[in-house]
Short mmCIF file of C-alpha atoms in Angstrom, two decimals:
data_model
loop_
_atom_site.label_atom_id
_atom_site.label_comp_id
_atom_site.label_asym_id
_atom_site.label_seq_id
_atom_site.Cartn_x
_atom_site.Cartn_y
_atom_site.Cartn_z
CA MET D 159 -224.04 40.88 125.69
CA LYS D 160 -223.84 37.63 123.79
CA GLN D 161 -226.19 34.94 124.71
CA LYS D 162 -224.61 32.12 126.72
CA PRO D 163 -223.96 28.97 124.65
CA LEU D 164 -226.68 26.31 125.07
CA ILE D 165 -225.04 22.99 125.97
CA LEU D 166 -226.70 19.61 125.96
CA VAL D 167 -225.08 17.06 128.30
CA THR D 168 -225.61 13.31 128.09
CA ASN D 169 -223.78 10.05 128.71
CA ASP D 170 -224.11 6.32 128.63
CA ASP D 171 -223.32 5.35 132.29
CA GLY D 172 -226.63 6.86 133.44
CA ILE D 173 -227.72 10.20 134.83
CA VAL D 174 -226.33 9.65 138.42
CA ALA D 175 -222.85 8.53 137.28
CA PRO D 176 -219.99 10.54 138.80
CA GLY D 177 -218.57 11.11 135.24
CA ILE D 178 -221.64 13.08 133.96
CA ARG D 179 -221.68 15.09 137.19
CA ALA D 180 -218.15 16.11 136.61
CA LEU D 181 -218.96 17.12 133.02
CA ILE D 182 -221.99 19.13 134.18
CA ASP D 183 -219.83 20.96 136.70
CA VAL D 184 -217.44 22.14 133.96
CA MET D 185 -220.25 23.02 131.51
CA LYS D 186 -222.02 25.15 134.03
CA GLU D 187 -219.02 27.51 133.92
CA LEU D 188 -219.25 27.75 130.12
CA GLY D 189 -222.96 27.96 129.23
CA GLU D 190 -226.61 27.24 129.89
CA VAL D 191 -226.73 23.44 130.59
CA VAL D 192 -229.61 21.02 129.67
CA VAL D 193 -229.16 17.43 130.72
CA VAL D 194 -230.92 14.44 129.21
CA ALA D 195 -229.34 11.13 130.10
CA PRO D 196 -230.24 7.47 130.47
CA ASP D 197 -231.99 6.39 133.69
CA SER D 198 -229.84 3.33 133.85
CA PRO D 199 -226.28 2.22 132.56
CA GLN D 200 -226.28 1.88 128.78
CA SER D 201 -222.53 1.06 128.14
CA ALA D 202 -221.73 -0.66 124.90
CA MET D 203 -225.10 0.15 123.41
CA GLY D 204 -223.45 1.49 120.32
CA HIS D 205 -225.83 3.44 118.10
CA ALA D 206 -228.95 1.51 119.25
CA VAL D 207 -232.23 3.39 119.07
CA THR D 208 -235.52 2.24 120.55
CA ILE D 209 -238.08 1.65 117.84
CA ASN D 210 -239.95 -1.40 119.03
CA SER D 211 -240.89 -0.10 122.46
CA THR D 212 -241.75 3.14 124.07
CA LEU D 213 -239.75 5.81 125.96
CA THR D 214 -240.29 7.76 129.01
CA LEU D 215 -238.82 11.09 129.99
CA GLN D 216 -238.69 12.08 133.76
CA LYS D 217 -237.84 15.60 135.01
CA VAL D 218 -235.32 15.21 137.87
CA ASN D 219 -233.42 17.72 139.98
CA ILE D 220 -230.07 16.25 140.87
CA ASP D 221 -228.28 19.52 140.25
CA SER D 222 -230.21 22.47 141.76
CA ASP D 223 -228.41 24.89 139.38
CA ILE D 224 -230.01 23.33 136.32
CA ASN D 225 -233.55 24.01 135.21
CA LYS D 226 -233.85 21.28 132.57
CA GLU D 227 -232.60 17.96 133.68
CA TYR D 228 -234.26 14.81 132.55
CA SER D 229 -233.72 11.07 132.83
CA CYS D 230 -234.77 8.95 129.81
CA SER D 231 -235.59 5.20 129.72
CA GLY D 232 -233.81 4.80 126.34
CA THR D 233 -230.33 4.50 124.98
CA PRO D 234 -227.78 7.34 124.71
CA VAL D 235 -228.82 7.99 121.12
CA ASP D 236 -232.57 8.04 122.20
CA CYS D 237 -231.62 10.77 124.81
CA VAL D 238 -230.11 12.99 122.10
CA LYS D 239 -233.07 12.53 119.82
CA ILE D 240 -235.68 13.23 122.53
CA ALA D 241 -233.73 16.18 123.82
CA LEU D 242 -233.69 17.72 120.43
CA SER D 243 -237.35 17.11 119.75
CA GLN D 244 -239.05 17.41 123.10
CA VAL D 245 -236.82 19.24 125.64
CA LEU D 246 -234.79 21.96 123.92
CA ASP D 247 -236.40 25.22 122.63
CA ARG D 248 -233.62 25.82 120.20
CA LYS D 249 -230.80 23.89 118.57
CA PRO D 250 -227.95 23.65 121.13
CA ASP D 251 -224.57 25.16 120.45
CA LEU D 252 -222.73 22.08 121.59
CA CYS D 253 -223.48 18.59 122.76
CA VAL D 254 -221.02 16.82 125.23
CA SER D 255 -221.26 13.26 126.29
CA GLY D 256 -219.52 11.55 129.13
CA VAL D 257 -217.37 11.62 131.05
CA ASN D 258 -217.31 7.92 130.32
CA HIS D 259 -216.04 5.60 133.02
CA GLY D 260 -213.56 3.85 130.78
CA ALA D 261 -211.68 4.43 127.44
CA ASN D 262 -213.32 4.82 124.12
CA SER D 263 -210.13 5.01 122.13
CA SER D 264 -209.43 3.07 118.88
CA ILE D 265 -212.05 0.58 117.77
CA ASN D 266 -214.03 1.11 121.07
CA VAL D 267 -215.53 4.20 119.37
CA ILE D 268 -217.76 1.76 117.46
CA TYR D 269 -219.25 0.11 120.58
CA SER D 270 -219.42 3.20 122.67
CA GLY D 271 -222.75 4.67 123.83
CA THR D 272 -220.96 7.76 124.85
CA MET D 273 -219.57 8.39 121.42
CA SER D 274 -222.71 7.26 119.68
CA ALA D 275 -224.67 9.99 121.53
CA ALA D 276 -222.08 12.54 120.36
CA MET D 277 -222.26 11.17 116.83
CA GLU D 278 -226.05 11.43 116.84
CA ALA D 279 -225.70 15.15 117.74
CA GLY D 280 -223.17 15.56 115.06
CA MET D 281 -225.55 13.95 112.49
CA SER D 282 -228.13 16.63 113.49
CA GLY D 283 -225.59 19.40 112.74
CA ILE D 284 -224.61 20.08 116.31
CA PRO D 285 -220.95 20.37 117.24
CA ALA D 286 -220.24 17.47 119.58
CA ILE D 287 -217.57 16.00 121.78
CA GLY D 288 -217.36 12.69 123.63
CA PHE D 289 -215.18 12.50 126.78
CA SER D 290 -213.81 9.31 128.28
CA LEU D 291 -211.43 8.56 131.17
CA MET D 292 -209.28 5.44 131.12
CA ASP D 293 -210.68 4.31 134.53
CA PHE D 294 -213.72 1.99 134.73
CA ASP D 295 -214.08 2.52 138.44
CA TRP D 296 -217.30 4.20 139.61
CA GLY D 297 -215.09 6.26 142.06
CA ALA D 298 -212.73 7.39 139.26
CA ASP D 299 -211.06 10.74 140.00
CA PHE D 300 -212.60 13.12 137.42
CA GLU D 301 -211.14 16.27 139.20
CA GLN D 302 -207.85 15.55 137.50
CA VAL D 303 -209.25 16.06 134.04
CA LYS D 304 -211.74 18.93 134.58
CA PRO D 305 -209.21 21.71 133.57
CA PHE D 306 -208.64 19.91 130.21
CA ILE D 307 -212.24 19.33 129.64
CA LYS D 308 -212.80 23.07 130.10
CA LYS D 309 -209.92 24.10 127.80
CA ILE D 310 -211.00 21.71 125.00
CA THR D 311 -214.62 22.80 125.18
CA GLN D 312 -213.68 26.49 125.19
CA GLU D 313 -211.66 25.97 122.05
CA ALA D 314 -214.50 23.96 120.44
CA LEU D 315 -216.97 26.78 121.14
CA LYS D 316 -214.47 29.31 119.75
CA ASN D 317 -213.23 27.55 116.72
CA THR D 318 -216.32 25.47 115.84
CA ILE D 319 -215.93 21.95 114.86
CA SER D 320 -216.28 21.19 111.14
CA ARG D 321 -219.64 19.93 110.04
CA GLY D 322 -219.54 16.16 109.78
CA VAL D 323 -216.89 15.78 112.45
CA VAL D 324 -217.26 14.85 116.07
CA LEU D 325 -214.48 14.78 118.65
CA ASN D 326 -213.41 11.62 120.56
CA VAL D 327 -211.47 12.76 123.58
CA ASN D 328 -209.78 10.18 125.82
CA PHE D 329 -207.91 10.92 129.04
CA PRO D 330 -205.13 8.84 130.57
CA LYS D 331 -205.63 7.92 134.26
CA LEU D 332 -203.10 10.45 135.66
CA LYS D 333 -202.96 13.39 137.88
CA THR D 334 -203.42 16.76 136.22
CA GLU D 335 -199.75 17.65 136.63
CA ASP D 336 -198.57 14.39 135.18
CA ILE D 337 -200.60 14.70 131.95
CA LYS D 338 -198.03 15.53 129.22
CA GLY D 339 -200.44 17.48 126.90
CA ILE D 340 -202.95 16.91 124.19
CA ARG D 341 -202.41 15.11 120.83
CA VAL D 342 -204.64 15.14 117.85
CA CYS D 343 -204.56 11.55 116.61
CA ARG D 344 -205.89 8.94 114.29
CA GLN D 345 -207.89 5.92 115.51
CA ALA D 346 -205.39 3.06 116.19
CA LYS D 347 -206.01 -0.21 114.31
CA ALA D 348 -206.95 -2.43 117.09
CA THR D 349 -209.42 -5.21 117.82
CA TRP D 350 -211.05 -7.23 120.51
CA VAL D 351 -210.36 -10.89 120.38
CA GLU D 352 -213.40 -12.47 121.71
CA ASN D 353 -213.59 -14.98 124.49
CA PHE D 354 -216.73 -16.35 126.24
CA ASP D 355 -216.90 -17.56 129.78
CA LYS D 356 -219.26 -20.49 129.49
CA ARG D 357 -221.29 -21.45 132.54
CA VAL D 358 -224.10 -23.67 133.62
CA ASN D 359 -227.14 -22.24 135.31
CA PRO D 360 -228.87 -23.92 138.31
CA HIS D 361 -231.30 -25.57 135.95
CA GLY D 362 -228.57 -27.16 133.92
CA LYS D 363 -228.75 -24.78 130.92
CA GLU D 364 -225.54 -23.37 129.41
CA TYR D 365 -224.96 -19.63 129.23
CA TYR D 366 -222.18 -17.24 128.36
CA TRP D 367 -220.56 -14.08 129.57
CA LEU D 368 -218.76 -12.08 126.82
CA THR D 369 -215.20 -11.36 127.69
CA GLY D 370 -212.28 -10.63 125.42
CA GLU D 371 -208.80 -9.29 125.02
CA PHE D 372 -207.96 -5.93 123.45
CA VAL D 373 -205.23 -6.25 120.92
CA ASN D 374 -203.48 -3.22 119.47
CA GLN D 375 -201.80 -4.09 116.12
CA ASP D 376 -200.83 -0.50 115.42
CA LYS D 377 -197.43 0.72 116.30
CA GLY D 378 -197.99 4.21 114.86
CA GLU D 379 -196.97 7.11 117.00
CA ASP D 380 -199.86 9.21 115.56
CA THR D 381 -202.51 6.97 117.17
CA ASP D 382 -204.76 7.54 120.14
CA GLU D 383 -203.44 4.36 121.79
CA TRP D 384 -199.88 5.59 121.56
CA ALA D 385 -200.85 9.04 122.94
CA LEU D 386 -202.56 7.55 125.96
CA GLU D 387 -199.88 5.07 126.71
CA HIS D 388 -197.38 7.89 126.69
CA GLY D 389 -199.39 10.07 129.12
CA PHE D 390 -201.14 12.33 126.56
CA ILE D 391 -204.78 13.22 126.13
CA SER D 392 -205.96 11.99 122.64
CA ILE D 393 -208.42 13.80 120.40
CA VAL D 394 -209.54 11.88 117.34
CA PRO D 395 -211.83 13.60 114.88
CA VAL D 396 -214.35 11.02 113.78
CA GLN D 397 -216.95 11.08 110.96
CA PHE D 398 -220.19 9.37 110.13
CA ASP D 399 -219.70 9.22 106.46
CA LEU D 400 -218.42 5.69 106.55
CA THR D 401 -217.75 5.43 102.80
CA ALA D 402 -214.45 3.83 102.04
CA TYR D 403 -213.64 6.08 99.08
CA HIS D 404 -210.29 4.35 98.25
CA ALA D 405 -212.28 1.06 97.69
CA ILE D 406 -214.68 2.46 94.98
CA PRO D 407 -212.24 2.07 92.03
CA GLU D 408 -211.44 -1.55 92.93
CA LEU D 409 -215.14 -2.52 93.28
CA ASN D 410 -215.90 -0.83 89.86
CA SER D 411 -213.44 -3.43 88.40
CA TRP D 412 -215.63 -6.38 89.66
CA GLU D 413 -217.66 -8.12 86.93
CA ILE D 414 -221.07 -7.18 88.33
CA MET A 1303 -210.48 -30.23 94.82
CA LYS A 1304 -210.61 -26.92 96.62
CA GLN A 1305 -212.42 -26.69 99.95
CA LYS A 1306 -215.91 -25.05 99.68
CA PRO A 1307 -215.88 -21.64 101.23
CA LEU A 1308 -217.23 -21.41 104.73
CA ILE A 1309 -219.91 -18.80 105.04
CA LEU A 1310 -221.34 -17.31 108.26
CA VAL A 1311 -224.92 -16.03 107.86
CA THR A 1312 -226.54 -13.69 110.34
CA ASN A 1313 -229.12 -10.84 110.44
CA ASP A 1314 -230.93 -8.53 112.76
CA ASP A 1315 -234.64 -9.43 112.04
CA GLY A 1316 -234.23 -12.76 113.70
CA ILE A 1317 -233.44 -16.30 112.71
CA VAL A 1318 -236.96 -17.07 111.33
CA ALA A 1319 -237.28 -13.97 109.20
CA PRO A 1320 -237.91 -14.61 105.52
CA GLY A 1321 -234.97 -12.36 104.60
CA ILE A 1322 -232.35 -14.59 106.19
CA ARG A 1323 -234.00 -17.68 104.85
CA ALA A 1324 -233.59 -16.20 101.29
CA LEU A 1325 -229.99 -15.44 102.03
CA ILE A 1326 -229.28 -19.01 103.24
CA ASP A 1327 -230.85 -20.40 100.11
CA VAL A 1328 -228.37 -18.50 98.04
CA MET A 1329 -225.31 -19.16 100.24
CA LYS A 1330 -226.07 -23.03 100.22
CA GLU A 1331 -225.33 -22.81 96.45
CA LEU A 1332 -221.88 -21.20 97.12
CA GLY A 1333 -220.38 -22.79 100.15
CA GLU A 1334 -220.69 -24.47 103.49
CA VAL A 1335 -223.15 -22.44 105.54
CA VAL A 1336 -223.20 -21.77 109.33
CA VAL A 1337 -226.03 -19.76 110.75
CA VAL A 1338 -225.90 -17.82 114.04
CA ALA A 1339 -228.72 -15.24 114.24
CA PRO A 1340 -230.78 -13.51 116.94
CA ASP A 1341 -233.68 -15.34 118.50
CA SER A 1342 -235.82 -12.19 118.29
CA PRO A 1343 -235.88 -9.06 116.19
CA GLN A 1344 -232.99 -6.76 116.80
CA SER A 1345 -233.55 -3.95 114.30
CA ALA A 1346 -231.82 -0.60 115.00
CA MET A 1347 -229.61 -2.09 117.65
CA GLY A 1348 -226.51 -0.56 115.94
CA HIS A 1349 -223.30 -1.86 117.20
CA ALA A 1350 -224.70 -2.83 120.66
CA VAL A 1351 -223.07 -5.74 122.49
CA THR A 1352 -224.19 -7.53 125.59
CA ILE A 1353 -221.79 -6.97 128.47
CA ASN A 1354 -224.03 -6.50 131.55
CA SER A 1355 -226.04 -9.63 131.05
CA THR A 1356 -225.55 -13.13 129.75
CA LEU A 1357 -226.21 -14.76 126.36
CA THR A 1358 -227.60 -18.10 125.37
CA LEU A 1359 -227.01 -20.16 122.21
CA GLN A 1360 -229.56 -22.73 121.16
CA LYS A 1361 -229.02 -25.23 118.36
CA VAL A 1362 -231.94 -25.20 115.94
CA ASN A 1363 -232.84 -27.02 112.81
CA ILE A 1364 -234.90 -24.77 110.69
CA ASP A 1365 -233.17 -25.64 107.43
CA SER A 1366 -232.38 -29.39 107.31
CA ASP A 1367 -229.49 -28.92 104.86
CA ILE A 1368 -227.47 -27.08 107.45
CA ASN A 1369 -225.57 -28.74 110.29
CA LYS A 1370 -224.72 -25.71 112.28
CA GLU A 1371 -227.64 -23.41 112.83
CA TYR A 1372 -228.00 -21.54 116.17
CA SER A 1373 -230.16 -18.89 117.67
CA CYS A 1374 -228.64 -16.45 120.15
CA SER A 1375 -230.26 -14.38 122.72
CA GLY A 1376 -228.07 -11.32 121.98
CA THR A 1377 -227.71 -8.55 119.45
CA PRO A 1378 -226.42 -9.10 115.82
CA VAL A 1379 -222.89 -8.10 116.95
CA ASP A 1380 -223.08 -10.71 119.81
CA CYS A 1381 -224.08 -13.34 117.18
CA VAL A 1382 -220.93 -12.71 115.16
CA LYS A 1383 -218.79 -12.68 118.30
CA ILE A 1384 -220.16 -15.88 119.66
CA ALA A 1385 -220.12 -17.60 116.23
CA LEU A 1386 -216.36 -16.84 115.84
CA SER A 1387 -215.49 -17.90 119.40
CA GLN A 1388 -217.85 -20.81 120.14
CA VAL A 1389 -219.38 -22.21 116.96
CA LEU A 1390 -216.90 -22.04 114.10
CA ASP A 1391 -213.95 -24.48 113.86
CA ARG A 1392 -212.04 -22.13 111.59
CA LYS A 1393 -212.28 -18.48 110.45
CA PRO A 1394 -215.07 -18.11 107.87
CA ASP A 1395 -214.17 -17.08 104.28
CA LEU A 1396 -217.14 -14.76 104.23
CA CYS A 1397 -219.77 -13.28 106.59
CA VAL A 1398 -223.18 -12.23 105.06
CA SER A 1399 -225.81 -10.38 107.02
CA GLY A 1400 -229.40 -9.90 106.06
CA VAL A 1401 -231.36 -9.83 103.86
CA ASN A 1402 -232.73 -7.03 105.91
CA HIS A 1403 -236.46 -6.22 105.66
CA GLY A 1404 -235.94 -2.45 104.89
CA ALA A 1405 -233.20 -0.22 103.53
CA ASN A 1406 -229.87 0.47 105.18
CA SER A 1407 -228.72 3.05 102.71
CA SER A 1408 -226.99 6.44 103.53
CA ILE A 1409 -227.04 7.29 107.23
CA ASN A 1410 -229.12 4.26 108.16
CA VAL A 1411 -225.85 2.21 107.98
CA ILE A 1412 -225.08 3.73 111.47
CA TYR A 1413 -228.22 2.44 113.17
CA SER A 1414 -228.45 -0.85 111.24
CA GLY A 1415 -227.98 -4.10 113.26
CA THR A 1416 -227.59 -5.84 109.89
CA MET A 1417 -224.63 -3.68 108.90
CA SER A 1418 -223.12 -3.70 112.41
CA ALA A 1419 -223.01 -7.51 112.26
CA ALA A 1420 -221.15 -7.32 108.86
CA MET A 1421 -218.91 -4.59 110.33
CA GLU A 1422 -218.06 -6.82 113.39
CA ALA A 1423 -216.95 -9.54 111.02
CA GLY A 1424 -214.95 -7.05 109.05
CA MET A 1425 -213.23 -5.84 112.23
CA SER A 1426 -212.15 -9.50 112.83
CA GLY A 1427 -210.59 -9.58 109.39
CA ILE A 1428 -213.38 -11.52 107.74
CA PRO A 1429 -214.69 -10.28 104.30
CA ALA A 1430 -218.34 -9.30 104.96
CA ILE A 1431 -221.36 -8.03 103.16
CA GLY A 1432 -224.76 -6.62 104.40
CA PHE A 1433 -227.74 -7.07 102.18
CA SER A 1434 -230.90 -5.01 102.55
CA LEU A 1435 -234.21 -4.73 100.57
CA MET A 1436 -236.17 -1.56 100.49
CA ASP A 1437 -239.31 -3.23 101.73
CA PHE A 1438 -240.15 -3.50 105.43
CA ASP A 1439 -242.88 -5.95 104.88
CA TRP A 1440 -242.43 -9.38 106.53
CA GLY A 1441 -243.76 -10.86 103.22
CA ALA A 1442 -241.39 -8.95 101.02
CA ASP A 1443 -240.45 -10.77 97.77
CA PHE A 1444 -236.80 -11.72 98.14
CA GLU A 1445 -236.92 -14.11 95.02
CA GLN A 1446 -236.49 -11.01 92.93
CA VAL A 1447 -233.01 -10.26 94.37
CA LYS A 1448 -231.59 -13.68 94.76
CA PRO A 1449 -229.70 -13.70 91.39
CA PHE A 1450 -228.03 -10.44 92.34
CA ILE A 1451 -227.10 -11.64 95.79
CA LYS A 1452 -225.49 -14.71 94.16
CA LYS A 1453 -223.59 -12.70 91.57
CA ILE A 1454 -222.24 -10.13 94.19
CA THR A 1455 -221.27 -12.90 96.61
CA GLN A 1456 -219.43 -14.91 93.81
CA GLU A 1457 -217.55 -11.77 92.95
CA ALA A 1458 -216.71 -11.06 96.55
CA LEU A 1459 -215.34 -14.60 96.96
CA LYS A 1460 -213.34 -14.34 93.75
CA ASN A 1461 -211.89 -10.90 94.14
CA THR A 1462 -211.72 -10.66 97.93
CA ILE A 1463 -212.77 -7.40 99.64
CA SER A 1464 -210.03 -5.10 100.84
CA ARG A 1465 -209.15 -5.50 104.59
CA GLY A 1466 -210.84 -2.79 106.54
CA VAL A 1467 -213.69 -2.57 104.00
CA VAL A 1468 -217.25 -3.99 104.33
CA LEU A 1469 -219.95 -3.94 101.66
CA ASN A 1470 -223.33 -2.29 102.24
CA VAL A 1471 -225.68 -3.62 99.43
CA ASN A 1472 -229.15 -2.28 99.12
CA PHE A 1473 -231.84 -3.50 96.67
CA PRO A 1474 -234.70 -1.47 95.28
CA LYS A 1475 -238.14 -2.99 95.63
CA LEU A 1476 -238.43 -4.00 92.00
CA LYS A 1477 -238.86 -7.26 89.89
CA THR A 1478 -235.62 -8.84 88.81
CA GLU A 1479 -236.15 -7.70 85.19
CA ASP A 1480 -236.86 -4.16 86.11
CA ILE A 1481 -233.63 -3.65 88.10
CA LYS A 1482 -231.36 -1.55 86.00
CA GLY A 1483 -228.00 -2.78 87.26
CA ILE A 1484 -225.58 -2.36 90.05
CA ARG A 1485 -223.84 0.92 91.04
CA VAL A 1486 -220.81 1.36 93.35
CA CYS A 1487 -221.74 4.44 95.33
CA ARG A 1488 -220.85 6.73 98.27
CA GLN A 1489 -223.07 7.11 101.30
CA ALA A 1490 -225.63 9.87 100.63
CA LYS A 1491 -225.59 12.87 103.17
CA ALA A 1492 -228.97 12.35 104.73
CA THR A 1493 -230.43 12.61 108.22
CA TRP A 1494 -233.49 11.68 110.20
CA VAL A 1495 -235.47 14.63 111.53
CA GLU A 1496 -236.86 13.22 114.75
CA ASN A 1497 -240.41 13.41 115.85
CA PHE A 1498 -242.08 11.80 118.87
CA ASP A 1499 -245.61 10.61 119.23
CA LYS A 1500 -246.50 11.52 122.72
CA ARG A 1501 -249.21 9.49 124.49
CA VAL A 1502 -250.65 8.97 127.96
CA ASN A 1503 -250.79 5.38 129.39
CA PRO A 1504 -253.85 4.09 131.26
CA HIS A 1505 -252.25 5.17 134.55
CA GLY A 1506 -251.86 8.86 133.45
CA LYS A 1507 -248.11 8.68 132.68
CA GLU A 1508 -246.76 10.19 129.47
CA TYR A 1509 -244.70 8.00 127.09
CA TYR A 1510 -243.24 8.36 123.67
CA TRP A 1511 -242.91 6.51 120.33
CA LEU A 1512 -239.92 7.56 118.26
CA THR A 1513 -240.96 8.51 114.75
CA GLY A 1514 -239.17 10.61 112.27
CA GLU A 1515 -238.73 11.81 108.67
CA PHE A 1516 -235.88 10.80 106.47
CA VAL A 1517 -234.41 13.77 104.67
CA ASN A 1518 -231.89 13.42 101.95
CA GLN A 1519 -229.96 16.71 101.42
CA ASP A 1520 -227.64 15.13 98.89
CA LYS A 1521 -228.39 15.63 95.20
CA GLY A 1522 -225.22 13.77 94.04
CA GLU A 1523 -225.77 11.15 91.30
CA ASP A 1524 -222.89 9.07 92.73
CA THR A 1525 -224.85 8.31 96.10
CA ASP A 1526 -226.71 5.19 97.16
CA GLU A 1527 -229.91 7.17 97.50
CA TRP A 1528 -229.72 8.30 93.83
CA ALA A 1529 -229.00 4.72 92.66
CA LEU A 1530 -231.93 3.24 94.52
CA GLU A 1531 -234.30 5.89 93.47
CA HIS A 1532 -233.35 5.24 89.81
CA GLY A 1533 -233.84 1.47 89.92
CA PHE A 1534 -230.28 0.49 90.57
CA ILE A 1535 -228.76 -1.81 93.28
CA SER A 1536 -226.33 0.27 95.42
CA ILE A 1537 -223.05 -1.04 96.81
CA VAL A 1538 -221.26 1.20 99.20
CA PRO A 1539 -217.79 0.19 100.53
CA VAL A 1540 -217.85 1.15 104.23
CA GLN A 1541 -215.02 1.36 106.79
CA PHE A 1542 -214.58 1.22 110.58
CA ASP A 1543 -211.62 3.54 110.75
CA LEU A 1544 -213.85 6.55 111.62
CA THR A 1545 -210.95 9.07 111.68
CA ALA A 1546 -211.78 12.26 109.79
CA TYR A 1547 -208.29 12.69 108.47
CA HIS A 1548 -209.17 15.91 106.75
CA ALA A 1549 -209.96 17.52 110.21
CA ILE A 1550 -206.63 16.78 111.84
CA PRO A 1551 -204.69 19.89 110.54
CA GLU A 1552 -207.46 22.19 111.55
CA LEU A 1553 -207.57 20.73 115.07
CA ASN A 1554 -203.86 21.10 115.27
CA SER A 1555 -204.31 24.82 114.91
CA TRP A 1556 -206.38 25.06 118.05
CA GLU A 1557 -204.81 26.50 121.16
CA ILE A 1558 -204.83 23.37 123.29
#
């Protein structure tokens, strides 16, 4: 009989987040699961890695079905690096990250710790998927999207994801029966317009909270934002070769 | 007479790093300079943003020629966001980040705080360039690359960089006269193979330092790694639309 696929599970909301627990539940049905996830919330950490301080790795036993479950003091990317180097005996067949509490569609992919963890696995040649649900609530209902997580993961294991490509999957906040289907999309052209909430601390010193407004300038019906707004699950294949090939001829015309 | 270009300068090594001081020196010759940079080193912070804690902004006066110079408690990306929202009166004509102490070529672009700051500016529609020197030393000799920083920046101001594109410029560690020229390149396919230095603290608890080996699998002569190894300055145009367009048809053939 064929060996069960080895699946590395991580996230950015921390190892006790309901989102990663839901993801682990589904992955246990599909393979041998190893968990290495941050010991505290690490949202919006992007592709940060810990190079100027040290890391700790703590064996935990939150899910009694899993032999190898570790919390790590670092970022989501650190978790993947330390899992590959110190925890896993062989290269995993898949890395899944999430389920994130909140969307990582369009430009949010750049800020996302969830997606950076998946990207890091992809950069090491491991097929990888990041899953996010458009619901920031800690009590978000992940049960509704479990059947889709299972289906997408099964297809990824069967078809294998192209080298250099990582999947960014976002779920609308809907009941299973109200989800219209799955769309393969491009990343919508959207931005955050910053704002800062300026306050004064009890000692008279000014400080700021980052806030901001999400603005989608992209009306395309082939985008992840469009899909999510219309009740579909979006899958955007993303890459870590950031070269803007179309800009090379233009730059070659500069007098440098 | 035409208004002088407004140039935002930032970095990831911190506001007192010699690299940003060299960059400021050059920019003062080209326009009106505003500096907003981290108050402490923020290397390898990637595109991290501070959402779960607060930020402070401190007016400083390290360079007496500059009116608006601020240190910020956050990441490089935070610096760009707060500069655009709280410091600048109008949208800058250019954002430059660096000069980084150490290379940000090939896959390092993903981890780099220097490049993430430039990307953040690009995401807000501001032409942006990240500069890095292949020398991690705090005492690196930035004088050697100043003429090239000036030339590249002048060309960027003259030609304007395409929207959605940010320049990743890396300098070899060579004397001005030994630099062979400038090459427009693609990002080399390279990875870090992780390693961890495992130690035991005085209380008997294990901890880790991240180390690793840089492996360039890409033999192409059109890559940034090739250019730098052969004495050229590399310029890679990078983009923040991460969509792997080539993978869309394949994913559409999955049974999902």
